mmCIF file of C-alpha atoms in Angstrom:
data_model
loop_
_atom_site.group_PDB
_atom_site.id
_atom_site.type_symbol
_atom_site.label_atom_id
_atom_site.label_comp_id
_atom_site.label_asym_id
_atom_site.label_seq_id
_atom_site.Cartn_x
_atom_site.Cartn_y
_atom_site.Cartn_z
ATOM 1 C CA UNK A 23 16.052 -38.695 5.301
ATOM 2 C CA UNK A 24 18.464 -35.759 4.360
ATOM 3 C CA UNK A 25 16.898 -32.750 4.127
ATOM 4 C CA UNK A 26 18.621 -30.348 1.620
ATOM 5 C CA UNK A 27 18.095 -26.701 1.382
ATOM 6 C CA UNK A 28 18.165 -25.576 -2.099
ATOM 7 C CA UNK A 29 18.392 -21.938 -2.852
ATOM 8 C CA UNK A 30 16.116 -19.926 -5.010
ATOM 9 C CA UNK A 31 17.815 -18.725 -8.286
ATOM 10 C CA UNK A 32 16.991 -14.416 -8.405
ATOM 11 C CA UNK A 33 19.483 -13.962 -11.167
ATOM 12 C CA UNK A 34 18.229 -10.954 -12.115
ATOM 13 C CA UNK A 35 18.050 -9.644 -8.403
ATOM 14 C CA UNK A 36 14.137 -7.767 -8.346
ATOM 15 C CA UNK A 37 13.240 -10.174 -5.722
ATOM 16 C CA UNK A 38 10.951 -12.226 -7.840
ATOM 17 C CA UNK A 39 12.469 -16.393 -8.485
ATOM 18 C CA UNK A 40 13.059 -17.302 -11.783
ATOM 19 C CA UNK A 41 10.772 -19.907 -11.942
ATOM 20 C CA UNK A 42 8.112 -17.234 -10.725
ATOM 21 C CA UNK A 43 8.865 -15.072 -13.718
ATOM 22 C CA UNK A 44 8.417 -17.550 -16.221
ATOM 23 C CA UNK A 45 4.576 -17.406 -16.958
ATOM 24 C CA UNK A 46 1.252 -17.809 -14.907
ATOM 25 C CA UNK A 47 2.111 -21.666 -15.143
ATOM 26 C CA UNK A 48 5.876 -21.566 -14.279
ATOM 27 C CA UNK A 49 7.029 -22.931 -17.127
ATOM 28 C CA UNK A 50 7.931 -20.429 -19.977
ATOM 29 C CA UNK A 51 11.667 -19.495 -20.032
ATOM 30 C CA UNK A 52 10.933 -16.924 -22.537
ATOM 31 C CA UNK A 53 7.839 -15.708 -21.151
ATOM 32 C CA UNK A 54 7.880 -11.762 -21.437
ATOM 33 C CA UNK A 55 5.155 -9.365 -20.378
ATOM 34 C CA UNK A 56 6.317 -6.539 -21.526
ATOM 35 C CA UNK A 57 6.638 -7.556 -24.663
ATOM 36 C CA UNK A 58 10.146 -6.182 -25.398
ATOM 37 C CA UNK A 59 11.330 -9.294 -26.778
ATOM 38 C CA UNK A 60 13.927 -10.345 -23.647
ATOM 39 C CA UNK A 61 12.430 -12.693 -20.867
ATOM 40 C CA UNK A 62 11.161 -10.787 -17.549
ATOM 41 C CA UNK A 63 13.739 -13.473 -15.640
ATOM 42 C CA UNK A 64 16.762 -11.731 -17.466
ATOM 43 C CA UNK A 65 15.994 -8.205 -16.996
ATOM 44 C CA UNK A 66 16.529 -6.528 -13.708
ATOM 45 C CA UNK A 67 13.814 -3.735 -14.195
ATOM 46 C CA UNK A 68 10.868 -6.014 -15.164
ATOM 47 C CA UNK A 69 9.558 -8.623 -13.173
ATOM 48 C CA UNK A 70 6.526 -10.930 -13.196
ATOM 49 C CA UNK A 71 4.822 -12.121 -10.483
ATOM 50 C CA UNK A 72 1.157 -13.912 -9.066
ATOM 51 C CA UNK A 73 -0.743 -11.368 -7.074
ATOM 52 C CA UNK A 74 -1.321 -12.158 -3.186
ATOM 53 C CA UNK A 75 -4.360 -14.773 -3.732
ATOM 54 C CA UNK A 76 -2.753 -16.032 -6.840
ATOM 55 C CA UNK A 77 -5.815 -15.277 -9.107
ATOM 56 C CA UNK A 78 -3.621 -12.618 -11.458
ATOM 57 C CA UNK A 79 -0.377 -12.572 -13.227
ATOM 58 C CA UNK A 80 1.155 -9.052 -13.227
ATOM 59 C CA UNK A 81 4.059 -7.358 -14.722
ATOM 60 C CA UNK A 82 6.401 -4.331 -13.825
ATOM 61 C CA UNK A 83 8.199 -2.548 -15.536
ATOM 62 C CA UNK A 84 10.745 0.373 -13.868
ATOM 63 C CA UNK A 85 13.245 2.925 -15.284
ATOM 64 C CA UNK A 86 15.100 2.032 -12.651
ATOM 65 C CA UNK A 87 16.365 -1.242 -11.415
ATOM 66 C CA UNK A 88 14.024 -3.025 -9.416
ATOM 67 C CA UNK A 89 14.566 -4.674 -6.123
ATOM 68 C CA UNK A 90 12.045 -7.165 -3.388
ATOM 69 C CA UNK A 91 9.284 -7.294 -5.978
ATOM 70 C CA UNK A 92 6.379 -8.586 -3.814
ATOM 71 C CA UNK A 93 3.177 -9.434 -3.754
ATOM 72 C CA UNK A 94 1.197 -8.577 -0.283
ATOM 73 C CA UNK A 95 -2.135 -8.494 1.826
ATOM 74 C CA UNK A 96 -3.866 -5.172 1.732
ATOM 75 C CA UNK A 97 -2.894 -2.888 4.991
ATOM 76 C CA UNK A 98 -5.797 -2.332 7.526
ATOM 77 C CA UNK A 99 -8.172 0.435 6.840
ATOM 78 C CA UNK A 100 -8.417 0.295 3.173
ATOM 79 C CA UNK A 101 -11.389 2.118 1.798
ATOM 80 C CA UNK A 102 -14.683 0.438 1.465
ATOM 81 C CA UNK A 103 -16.042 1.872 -1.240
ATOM 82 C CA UNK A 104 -12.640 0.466 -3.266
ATOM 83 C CA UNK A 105 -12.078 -3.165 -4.445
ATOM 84 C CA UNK A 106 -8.458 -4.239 -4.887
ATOM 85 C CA UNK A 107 -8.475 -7.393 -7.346
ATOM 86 C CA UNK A 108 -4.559 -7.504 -7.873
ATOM 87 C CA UNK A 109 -3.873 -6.826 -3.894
ATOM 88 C CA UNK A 110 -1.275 -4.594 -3.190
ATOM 89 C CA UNK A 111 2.260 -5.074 -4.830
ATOM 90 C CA UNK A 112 5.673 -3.633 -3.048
ATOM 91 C CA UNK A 113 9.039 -2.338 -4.998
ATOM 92 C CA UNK A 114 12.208 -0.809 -4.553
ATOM 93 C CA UNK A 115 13.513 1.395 -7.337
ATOM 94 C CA UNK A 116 17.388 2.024 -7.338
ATOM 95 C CA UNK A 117 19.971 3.358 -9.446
ATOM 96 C CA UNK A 118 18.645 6.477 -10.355
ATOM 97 C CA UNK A 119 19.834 10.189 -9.866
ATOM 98 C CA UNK A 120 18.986 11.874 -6.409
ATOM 99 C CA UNK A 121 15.745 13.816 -7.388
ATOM 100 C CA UNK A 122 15.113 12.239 -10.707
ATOM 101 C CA UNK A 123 11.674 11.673 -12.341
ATOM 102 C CA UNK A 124 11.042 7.921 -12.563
ATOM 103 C CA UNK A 125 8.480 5.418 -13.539
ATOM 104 C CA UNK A 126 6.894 1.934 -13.293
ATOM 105 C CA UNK A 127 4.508 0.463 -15.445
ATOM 106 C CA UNK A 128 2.098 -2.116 -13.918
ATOM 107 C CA UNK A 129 0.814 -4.555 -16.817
ATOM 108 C CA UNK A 130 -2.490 -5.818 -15.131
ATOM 109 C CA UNK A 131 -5.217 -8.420 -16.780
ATOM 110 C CA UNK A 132 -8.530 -9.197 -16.145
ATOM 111 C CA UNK A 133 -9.562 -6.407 -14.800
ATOM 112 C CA UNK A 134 -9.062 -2.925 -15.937
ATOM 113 C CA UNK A 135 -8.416 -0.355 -12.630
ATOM 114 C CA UNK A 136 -9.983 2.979 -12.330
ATOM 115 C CA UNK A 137 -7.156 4.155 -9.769
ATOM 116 C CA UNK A 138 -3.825 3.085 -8.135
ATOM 117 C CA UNK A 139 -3.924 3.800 -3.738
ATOM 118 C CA UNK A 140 -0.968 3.699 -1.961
ATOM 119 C CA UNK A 141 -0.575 3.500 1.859
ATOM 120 C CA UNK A 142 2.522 5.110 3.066
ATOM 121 C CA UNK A 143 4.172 8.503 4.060
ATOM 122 C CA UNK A 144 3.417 12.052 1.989
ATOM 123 C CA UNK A 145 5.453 15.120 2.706
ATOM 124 C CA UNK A 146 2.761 16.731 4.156
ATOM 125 C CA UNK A 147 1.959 13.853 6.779
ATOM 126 C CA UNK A 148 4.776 11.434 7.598
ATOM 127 C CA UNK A 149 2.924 8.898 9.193
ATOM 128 C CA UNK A 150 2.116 5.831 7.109
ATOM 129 C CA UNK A 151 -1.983 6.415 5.001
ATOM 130 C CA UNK A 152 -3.882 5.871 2.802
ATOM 131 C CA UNK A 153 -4.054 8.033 0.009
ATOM 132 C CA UNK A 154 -5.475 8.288 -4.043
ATOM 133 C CA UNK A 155 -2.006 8.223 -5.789
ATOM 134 C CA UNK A 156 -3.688 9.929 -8.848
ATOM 135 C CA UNK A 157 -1.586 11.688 -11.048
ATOM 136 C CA UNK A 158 -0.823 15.706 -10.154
ATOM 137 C CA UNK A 159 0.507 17.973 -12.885
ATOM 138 C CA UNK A 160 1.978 20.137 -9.918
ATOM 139 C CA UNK A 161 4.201 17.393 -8.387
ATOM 140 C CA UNK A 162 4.317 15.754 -12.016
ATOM 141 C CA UNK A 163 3.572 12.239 -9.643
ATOM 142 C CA UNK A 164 0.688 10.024 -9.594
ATOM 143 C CA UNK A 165 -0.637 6.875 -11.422
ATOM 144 C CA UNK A 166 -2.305 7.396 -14.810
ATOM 145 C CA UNK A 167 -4.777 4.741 -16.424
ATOM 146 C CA UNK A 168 -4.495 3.667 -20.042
ATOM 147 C CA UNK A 169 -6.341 -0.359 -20.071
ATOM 148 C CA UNK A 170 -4.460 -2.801 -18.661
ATOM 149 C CA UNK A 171 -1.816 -0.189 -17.505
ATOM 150 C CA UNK A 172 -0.819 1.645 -14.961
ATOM 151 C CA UNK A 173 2.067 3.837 -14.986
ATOM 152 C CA UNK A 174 3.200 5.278 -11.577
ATOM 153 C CA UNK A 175 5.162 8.415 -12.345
ATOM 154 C CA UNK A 176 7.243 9.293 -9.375
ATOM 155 C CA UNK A 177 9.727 12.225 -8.208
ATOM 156 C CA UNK A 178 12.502 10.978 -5.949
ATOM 157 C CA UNK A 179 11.738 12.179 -2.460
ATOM 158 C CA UNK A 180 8.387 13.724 -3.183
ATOM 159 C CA UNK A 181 5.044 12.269 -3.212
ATOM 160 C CA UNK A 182 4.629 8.322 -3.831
ATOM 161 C CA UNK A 183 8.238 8.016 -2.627
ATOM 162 C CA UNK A 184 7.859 6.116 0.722
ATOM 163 C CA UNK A 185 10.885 7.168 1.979
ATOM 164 C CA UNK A 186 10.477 10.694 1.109
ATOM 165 C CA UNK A 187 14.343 11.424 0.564
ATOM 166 C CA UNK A 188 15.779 12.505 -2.652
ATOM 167 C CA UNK A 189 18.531 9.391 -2.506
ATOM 168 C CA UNK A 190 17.885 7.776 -5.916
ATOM 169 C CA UNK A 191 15.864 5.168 -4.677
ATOM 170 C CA UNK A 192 11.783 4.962 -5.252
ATOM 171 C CA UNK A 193 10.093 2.848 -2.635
ATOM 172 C CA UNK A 194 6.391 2.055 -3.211
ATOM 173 C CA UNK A 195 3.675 0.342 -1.649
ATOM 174 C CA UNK A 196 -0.278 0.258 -3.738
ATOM 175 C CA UNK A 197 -2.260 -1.284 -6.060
ATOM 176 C CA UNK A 198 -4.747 -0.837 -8.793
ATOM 177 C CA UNK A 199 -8.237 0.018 -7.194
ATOM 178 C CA UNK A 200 -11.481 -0.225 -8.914
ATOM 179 C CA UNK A 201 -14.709 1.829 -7.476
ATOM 180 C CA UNK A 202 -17.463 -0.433 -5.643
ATOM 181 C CA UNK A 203 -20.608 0.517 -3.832
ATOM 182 C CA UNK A 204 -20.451 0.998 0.090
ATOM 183 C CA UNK A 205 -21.832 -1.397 2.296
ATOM 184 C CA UNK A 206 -25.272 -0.862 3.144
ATOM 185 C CA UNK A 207 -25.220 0.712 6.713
ATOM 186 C CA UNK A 208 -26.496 -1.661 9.117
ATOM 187 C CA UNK A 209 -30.040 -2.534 9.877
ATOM 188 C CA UNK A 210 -31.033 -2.129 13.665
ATOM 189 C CA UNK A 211 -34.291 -3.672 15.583
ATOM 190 C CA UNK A 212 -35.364 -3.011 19.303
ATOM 191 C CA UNK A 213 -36.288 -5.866 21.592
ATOM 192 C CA UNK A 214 -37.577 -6.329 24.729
ATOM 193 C CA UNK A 215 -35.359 -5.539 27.783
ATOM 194 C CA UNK A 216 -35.936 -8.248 29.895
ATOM 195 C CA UNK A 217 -36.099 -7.916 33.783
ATOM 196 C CA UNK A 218 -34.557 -4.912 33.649
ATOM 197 C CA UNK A 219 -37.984 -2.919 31.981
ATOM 198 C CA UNK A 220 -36.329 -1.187 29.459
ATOM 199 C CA UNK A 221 -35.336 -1.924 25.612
ATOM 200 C CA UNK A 222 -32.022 -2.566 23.712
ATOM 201 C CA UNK A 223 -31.154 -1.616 20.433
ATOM 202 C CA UNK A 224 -29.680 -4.299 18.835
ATOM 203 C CA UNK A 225 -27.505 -4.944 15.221
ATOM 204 C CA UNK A 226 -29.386 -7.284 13.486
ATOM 205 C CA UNK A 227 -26.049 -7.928 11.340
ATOM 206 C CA UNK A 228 -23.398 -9.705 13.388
ATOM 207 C CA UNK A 229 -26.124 -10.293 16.588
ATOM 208 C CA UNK A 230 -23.860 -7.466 18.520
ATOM 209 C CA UNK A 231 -25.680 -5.681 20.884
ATOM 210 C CA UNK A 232 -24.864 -2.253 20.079
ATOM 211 C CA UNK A 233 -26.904 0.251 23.257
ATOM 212 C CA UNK A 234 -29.541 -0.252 26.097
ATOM 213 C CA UNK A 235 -31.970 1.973 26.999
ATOM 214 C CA UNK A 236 -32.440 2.004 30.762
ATOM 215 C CA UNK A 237 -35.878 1.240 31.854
ATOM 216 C CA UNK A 238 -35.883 4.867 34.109
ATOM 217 C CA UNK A 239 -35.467 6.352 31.092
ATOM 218 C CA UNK A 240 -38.900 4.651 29.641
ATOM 219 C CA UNK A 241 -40.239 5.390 32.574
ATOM 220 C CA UNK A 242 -39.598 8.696 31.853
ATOM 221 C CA UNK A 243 -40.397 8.380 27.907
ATOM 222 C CA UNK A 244 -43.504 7.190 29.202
ATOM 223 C CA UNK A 245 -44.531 10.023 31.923
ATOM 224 C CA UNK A 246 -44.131 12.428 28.779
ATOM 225 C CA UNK A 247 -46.204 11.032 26.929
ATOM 226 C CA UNK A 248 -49.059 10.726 29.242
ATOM 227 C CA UNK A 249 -48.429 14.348 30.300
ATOM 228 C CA UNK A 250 -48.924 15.502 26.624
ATOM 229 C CA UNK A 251 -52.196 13.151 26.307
ATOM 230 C CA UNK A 252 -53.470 14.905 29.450
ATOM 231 C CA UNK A 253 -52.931 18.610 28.075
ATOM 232 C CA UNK A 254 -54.425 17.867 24.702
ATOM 233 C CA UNK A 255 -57.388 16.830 26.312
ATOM 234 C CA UNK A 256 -57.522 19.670 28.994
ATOM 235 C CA UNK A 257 -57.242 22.175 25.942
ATOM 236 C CA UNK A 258 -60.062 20.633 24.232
ATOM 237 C CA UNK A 259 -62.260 20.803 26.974
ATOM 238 C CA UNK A 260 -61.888 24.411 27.474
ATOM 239 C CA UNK A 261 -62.398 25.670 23.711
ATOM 240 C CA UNK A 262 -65.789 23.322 24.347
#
């Protein structure tokens, strides 16, 4: 058995396979979703692609070239009160003019998005976030919502530009977001505390045990209690 390593055709370079870009089913050669009238695998600032679970088939457009197109998992500590249905997607933008005003539109289906979050670096904190990429008139960057599109609208080295220099490259890392309810906050019961004399608190959801109380301080609870009893019934007595 020969085992032959064939290589993946890119022609247009965006990172995305030809065969990728050619339809939800792989097999349209002409299959254009931006509807320009020149197939996504031709053009190197459009490219196709299946989200991260493979349930949607989205399409970018950039005025700039675009480079390692990708579909990825969410990063940790997205916010729970925010579905992501198309996952997040990852881009390079190149070939533009250091400090230029750029843009990528996201051609979604299925669902329509309320909001775009990206996790990555802002000027004012460095260090890799979360953050609601919604459109500014200030910095002139964000995401705006119109359907099934989303245009980013970026400045070069400002805000939304992951590597926050002014080099004529846009790097991005987001997705669409849609608003969901928080989960409901956990319900909590108190059971008996075994040999010990006390009680534990535990999380009915997940079975974690999540504090003990110590049966001194029952004990204590307890002596309170009795103490009070006492002195309501002392006072009584006397207005008798």
């Amino acid at each position: 058995v020969t085992i032959v390593d064939v290589p993946v055709e890119d022609n247009d370079g965006d990172g995305v396979p030809d065969t990728e870009e050619m339809g939800p089913e792989g097999t349209d050669g002409n299959y254009d979703g931006n509807q320009d009238g020149i197939p996504d695998s031709q053009q190197d600032n459009v490219a196709s692609l299946h989200t991260f679970d493979g349930t949607h088939y989205v399409t970018l457009e950039g005025s700039g070239n675009l480079e390692g197109v990708e579909a990825v998992p969410l990063p940790p500590g997205a916010p729970t009160d925010i579905a992501f249905p198309y996952g997040f997607l990852t881009f390079v933008m190149s070939g533009l003019q250091p400090g230029a005003s750029a843009a990528v539109t996201i051609f979604l289906d299925g669902v329509t998005p309320g909001a775009y979050f990206k996790y990555g670096a802002t000027p004012g904190d460095p260090t890799p976030h979360w953050y609601d990429f919604l459109y500014q008139d200030q910095t002139q960057t964000g995401a705006t919502v119109n359907g099934f599109e989303v245009t980013l609208h970026f400045v070069d080295g400002n805000r939304g530009d992951d590597d926050l220099s002014a080099n004529g490259t846009i790097v991005d890392q987001g997705g669409p977001g849609v608003s969901q309810s928080p989960p409901p906050p956990p319900t909590v019961e108190l059971t008996s505390g075994g040999g010990r004399g006390g009680c534990t608190i535990t999380k009915v959801r997940g079975g974690r045990e999540v504090g003990e109380i110590d049966g001194s301080y029952a004990l204590m609870i307890l002596a309170f209690l009795t103490l009070s009893v006492r002195r309501g019934m002392r006072r009584r007595k006397s207005l008798e």
